[in-house]
Short mmCIF file of C-alpha atoms and ligand atoms in Angstrom, two decimals:
data_model
loop_
_atom_site.label_atom_id
_atom_site.label_comp_id
_atom_site.label_asym_id
_atom_site.label_seq_id
_atom_site.Cartn_x
_atom_site.Cartn_y
_atom_site.Cartn_z
CA MET A 13 1.41 76.98 -52.02
CA LYS A 14 3.12 78.54 -55.04
CA SER A 15 3.35 82.05 -53.58
CA THR A 16 5.50 80.86 -50.69
CA PRO A 17 9.12 81.74 -51.50
CA VAL A 18 11.71 78.98 -51.70
CA ILE A 19 15.50 79.34 -51.59
CA ALA A 20 17.02 76.21 -53.16
CA ILE A 21 20.56 75.32 -52.12
CA ASP A 22 22.06 72.41 -54.02
CA GLY A 23 25.57 71.07 -54.13
CA PRO A 24 27.87 68.10 -53.57
CA SER A 25 28.25 66.32 -50.24
CA ALA A 26 29.94 68.20 -47.40
CA SER A 27 29.93 71.50 -49.29
CA GLY A 28 28.41 73.20 -46.23
CA LYS A 29 24.88 73.29 -47.68
CA GLY A 30 23.25 72.15 -44.46
CA THR A 31 24.99 74.66 -42.21
CA VAL A 32 24.44 77.54 -44.62
CA ALA A 33 20.82 76.62 -45.38
CA GLN A 34 19.92 76.28 -41.70
CA ALA A 35 21.52 79.62 -40.83
CA VAL A 36 19.79 81.42 -43.71
CA ALA A 37 16.44 79.86 -42.69
CA ALA A 38 16.94 80.96 -39.09
CA GLU A 39 17.90 84.50 -40.14
CA LEU A 40 14.82 84.86 -42.36
CA GLY A 41 12.46 82.94 -40.04
CA PHE A 42 11.87 80.44 -42.89
CA HIS A 43 11.27 76.70 -42.61
CA TYR A 44 14.15 74.37 -43.46
CA LEU A 45 14.17 71.16 -45.50
CA ASP A 46 17.17 68.83 -45.23
CA SER A 47 16.27 66.59 -48.18
CA GLY A 48 19.46 64.55 -47.74
CA ALA A 49 18.11 63.40 -44.35
CA LEU A 50 15.16 61.79 -46.15
CA TYR A 51 17.45 59.77 -48.43
CA ARG A 52 19.62 58.94 -45.41
CA ILE A 53 16.60 57.62 -43.46
CA VAL A 54 15.60 55.44 -46.40
CA GLY A 55 19.21 54.20 -46.69
CA LEU A 56 19.31 53.42 -42.97
CA ALA A 57 15.96 51.61 -43.10
CA VAL A 58 17.14 49.44 -46.01
CA VAL A 59 20.46 48.63 -44.29
CA ARG A 60 18.66 47.74 -41.05
CA ALA A 61 16.17 45.56 -42.92
CA GLY A 62 19.08 43.76 -44.63
CA GLY A 63 17.72 44.89 -48.02
CA ASN A 64 19.59 45.34 -51.29
CA LEU A 65 20.33 49.07 -51.83
CA GLU A 66 20.75 48.53 -55.58
CA ASN A 67 17.31 46.91 -55.98
CA GLU A 68 14.75 49.65 -56.74
CA SER A 69 11.62 47.57 -55.97
CA GLU A 70 13.05 46.32 -52.69
CA VAL A 71 14.03 49.85 -51.59
CA LEU A 72 10.62 51.19 -52.61
CA SER A 73 8.73 48.52 -50.68
CA ILE A 74 10.77 49.26 -47.53
CA LEU A 75 10.22 53.01 -48.01
CA LEU A 76 6.46 52.53 -48.25
CA LYS A 77 6.40 50.71 -44.91
CA ILE A 78 8.39 53.16 -42.79
CA HIS A 79 7.25 56.27 -40.96
CA ILE A 80 9.45 59.37 -41.22
CA LYS A 81 9.05 62.42 -39.02
CA PHE A 82 11.05 65.60 -38.52
CA GLU A 83 10.59 66.98 -35.02
CA GLN A 84 12.55 70.17 -34.33
CA ALA A 85 16.21 69.07 -34.44
CA GLN A 86 15.33 65.36 -34.41
CA VAL A 87 14.78 62.94 -37.26
CA LEU A 88 12.53 60.02 -36.36
CA LEU A 89 12.33 56.64 -38.10
CA ASN A 90 9.27 54.70 -36.93
CA GLY A 91 9.24 56.91 -33.82
CA ALA A 92 12.91 56.35 -32.86
CA ASP A 93 15.47 59.17 -32.95
CA VAL A 94 17.98 58.40 -35.75
CA SER A 95 19.51 61.90 -36.02
CA ASP A 96 23.04 60.63 -35.30
CA ALA A 97 22.70 57.20 -36.91
CA ILE A 98 21.88 58.71 -40.33
CA ARG A 99 25.14 60.73 -40.29
CA ALA A 100 27.44 57.67 -40.11
CA GLU A 101 29.59 57.29 -43.24
CA PRO A 102 28.15 53.93 -44.42
CA ILE A 103 24.71 55.57 -44.38
CA SER A 104 25.98 58.43 -46.58
CA ALA A 105 26.85 55.85 -49.22
CA ALA A 106 23.53 54.03 -48.67
CA ALA A 107 21.62 57.33 -49.13
CA SER A 108 23.48 58.01 -52.36
CA LYS A 109 22.57 54.51 -53.63
CA VAL A 110 18.86 54.71 -52.79
CA GLY A 111 18.79 58.23 -54.30
CA ALA A 112 19.75 56.77 -57.68
CA HIS A 113 16.32 55.08 -58.05
CA ALA A 114 13.77 57.17 -59.96
CA ARG A 115 10.72 55.59 -58.26
CA VAL A 116 12.23 56.20 -54.82
CA ARG A 117 12.80 59.87 -55.72
CA HIS A 118 9.24 60.13 -56.98
CA ALA A 119 7.86 58.63 -53.74
CA LEU A 120 9.69 61.31 -51.73
CA LEU A 121 8.62 64.25 -53.89
CA GLN A 122 5.37 65.26 -52.19
CA CYS A 123 6.81 64.86 -48.72
CA GLN A 124 9.50 67.42 -49.69
CA ARG A 125 7.00 69.84 -51.27
CA ASP A 126 4.90 69.72 -48.09
CA PHE A 127 7.70 71.62 -46.33
CA ARG A 128 6.80 74.67 -48.42
CA GLN A 129 4.90 76.73 -45.89
CA GLN A 130 4.62 80.41 -45.04
CA PRO A 131 6.58 82.57 -44.59
CA GLY A 132 9.11 80.65 -46.74
CA LEU A 133 11.43 77.67 -47.11
CA VAL A 134 15.13 77.08 -47.46
CA ALA A 135 15.65 73.63 -49.03
CA ASP A 136 18.99 71.88 -49.35
CA GLY A 137 19.86 68.87 -51.50
CA ARG A 138 20.88 67.89 -55.02
CA ASP A 139 17.75 68.53 -57.08
CA MET A 140 15.96 71.27 -55.14
CA ALA A 141 16.34 73.79 -57.99
CA SER A 142 15.99 71.37 -60.90
CA VAL A 143 13.12 69.10 -59.81
CA VAL A 144 11.53 69.71 -56.42
CA PHE A 145 11.20 73.52 -56.47
CA PRO A 146 11.91 74.64 -60.05
CA ASP A 147 10.14 77.96 -59.29
CA ALA A 148 12.47 78.81 -56.36
CA ILE A 149 13.09 82.56 -56.16
CA LEU A 150 16.79 82.01 -55.48
CA LYS A 151 18.85 79.02 -56.63
CA ILE A 152 22.29 78.52 -55.16
CA TYR A 153 24.85 75.93 -56.20
CA LEU A 154 27.09 75.67 -53.15
CA THR A 155 30.34 73.88 -53.78
CA ALA A 156 33.94 73.47 -52.53
CA SER A 157 36.97 71.43 -53.55
CA ALA A 158 36.79 67.70 -52.73
CA GLU A 159 39.80 68.13 -50.39
CA ALA A 160 38.14 70.93 -48.41
CA ARG A 161 34.94 68.89 -48.16
CA ALA A 162 36.80 65.76 -46.95
CA GLU A 163 38.46 67.83 -44.24
CA ARG A 164 35.13 69.32 -43.15
CA ARG A 165 33.46 65.90 -43.05
CA TYR A 166 36.42 64.58 -41.03
CA LYS A 167 36.01 67.29 -38.39
CA GLN A 168 32.25 66.74 -38.30
CA LEU A 169 32.59 62.97 -37.77
CA ILE A 170 35.34 63.25 -35.15
CA GLY A 171 33.21 65.84 -33.35
CA LYS A 172 30.36 63.33 -33.22
CA GLY A 173 32.66 60.63 -31.81
CA PHE A 174 32.90 58.55 -35.03
CA ASN A 175 36.23 57.16 -36.30
CA ALA A 176 37.40 58.67 -39.60
CA SER A 177 40.34 58.92 -42.02
CA ILE A 178 40.76 61.88 -44.37
CA ALA A 179 42.10 59.73 -47.22
CA ALA A 180 39.15 57.33 -46.99
CA LEU A 181 36.70 60.23 -46.78
CA LEU A 182 38.21 61.90 -49.84
CA GLN A 183 37.84 58.69 -51.81
CA GLU A 184 34.25 58.24 -50.59
CA ILE A 185 33.36 61.87 -51.44
CA ARG A 186 34.74 61.49 -54.99
CA LEU A 187 32.79 58.28 -55.44
CA ARG A 188 29.60 59.85 -54.12
CA ASP A 189 30.07 62.97 -56.34
CA GLN A 190 30.41 60.68 -59.31
CA ARG A 191 27.35 58.58 -58.38
CA ASP A 192 25.21 61.64 -57.59
CA SER A 193 26.17 63.50 -60.79
CA GLU A 194 26.15 60.63 -63.24
CA ARG A 195 22.86 58.97 -62.28
CA ALA A 196 20.00 59.21 -64.77
CA ALA A 197 17.36 60.30 -62.21
CA ALA A 198 17.63 63.95 -61.13
CA PRO A 199 21.44 64.09 -61.12
CA LEU A 200 23.34 66.68 -59.10
CA GLN A 201 23.77 69.61 -61.48
CA LYS A 202 24.15 73.33 -61.48
CA CYS A 203 21.01 74.75 -63.08
CA ALA A 204 21.48 77.46 -65.69
CA ASP A 205 19.62 79.92 -63.43
CA ALA A 206 21.56 79.03 -60.26
CA VAL A 207 24.31 81.17 -58.74
CA GLU A 208 27.49 79.27 -57.91
CA VAL A 209 29.02 79.95 -54.50
CA ASP A 210 32.42 78.27 -54.03
CA THR A 211 33.12 77.99 -50.29
CA THR A 212 36.60 76.42 -50.55
CA HIS A 213 38.18 79.61 -49.22
CA LEU A 214 35.17 81.01 -47.38
CA SER A 215 34.38 80.69 -43.68
CA VAL A 216 30.91 79.53 -42.67
CA ALA A 217 30.00 83.12 -41.76
CA GLN A 218 31.21 84.39 -45.15
CA SER A 219 29.24 81.69 -46.98
CA ILE A 220 26.06 82.61 -45.10
CA ALA A 221 26.65 86.32 -45.76
CA ARG A 222 27.10 85.62 -49.49
CA VAL A 223 23.74 83.81 -49.71
CA MET A 224 21.98 86.46 -47.61
CA ALA A 225 23.37 89.19 -49.88
CA LEU A 226 22.06 87.35 -52.96
CA TYR A 227 18.65 87.03 -51.33
CA ARG A 228 18.52 90.72 -50.35
CA ALA A 229 19.52 91.72 -53.87
CA LEU A 230 16.48 89.97 -55.38
CA PRO A 231 14.03 92.32 -57.08
CA ARG A 232 10.93 92.86 -54.86
O1 DC B 1 23.11 66.03 -48.51
P1 DC B 1 23.52 64.69 -47.91
O2 DC B 1 25.02 64.44 -47.93
O3 DC B 1 22.93 64.47 -46.56
O4 DC B 1 22.87 63.59 -48.90
C1 DC B 1 23.10 62.21 -48.76
C2 DC B 1 22.86 61.50 -50.08
O5 DC B 1 21.45 61.54 -50.38
C3 DC B 1 23.54 62.10 -51.30
O6 DC B 1 24.81 61.52 -51.52
C4 DC B 1 22.60 61.81 -52.44
C5 DC B 1 21.24 61.70 -51.79
N1 DC B 1 20.43 62.90 -52.02
C6 DC B 1 19.74 62.96 -53.20
O7 DC B 1 19.86 62.06 -54.03
N2 DC B 1 18.93 64.03 -53.45
C7 DC B 1 18.78 65.02 -52.55
N3 DC B 1 17.96 66.03 -52.81
C8 DC B 1 19.51 64.98 -51.34
C9 DC B 1 20.35 63.90 -51.11
#
């Protein structure tokens, strides 16, 4: 439904998009779309099926056979809870690889647009403002230095009981930035009409407050 407002929050991996988007959605009573989770589920499904992440047709045929469901805080793949499994670092890289395929992105488009329901939606990803919701009422490009993002990812992974090394994470983040921004299909980019919010020196609360202030300042 076009009249349903969308706040699009795009940015590189581990920039805090998810945390900020979820908090803004909760504060406004809006729905929340974690589009990265979709690409992560597809990546996980391909890895589990022993498929080739670089092969577009193979990824697409696996995608067309799986069943994806978001249930409150849980993400289900064929009915099984994969909320933690999709956050493992190898699956981050797998998600980035499957996201490079144009036909895979196209197959996931409608599923993302279906999240647009009253009273509104906060959507986080790489191409929310440019492709999925180009008519979003507020477009945010949330970013932070690669070092700050590696440190955040490190804390997140350790907190979930995964092993991690900051140096390896920094290298992986740089690689993923490069892959996500240089791909031909819907690359990560800051749209001309997006507002950049750099969270390198901002706390989570300050980042949320910045986005809320931008939303409240919109003309009614
Ligand atoms: O936001 P995230 O780190 O969970 O995303 C994981 C990967 O999924 C990311 O490296 C690229 C891909 N992705 C994408 O291509 N488009 C999106 N809208 C969201 C994620």
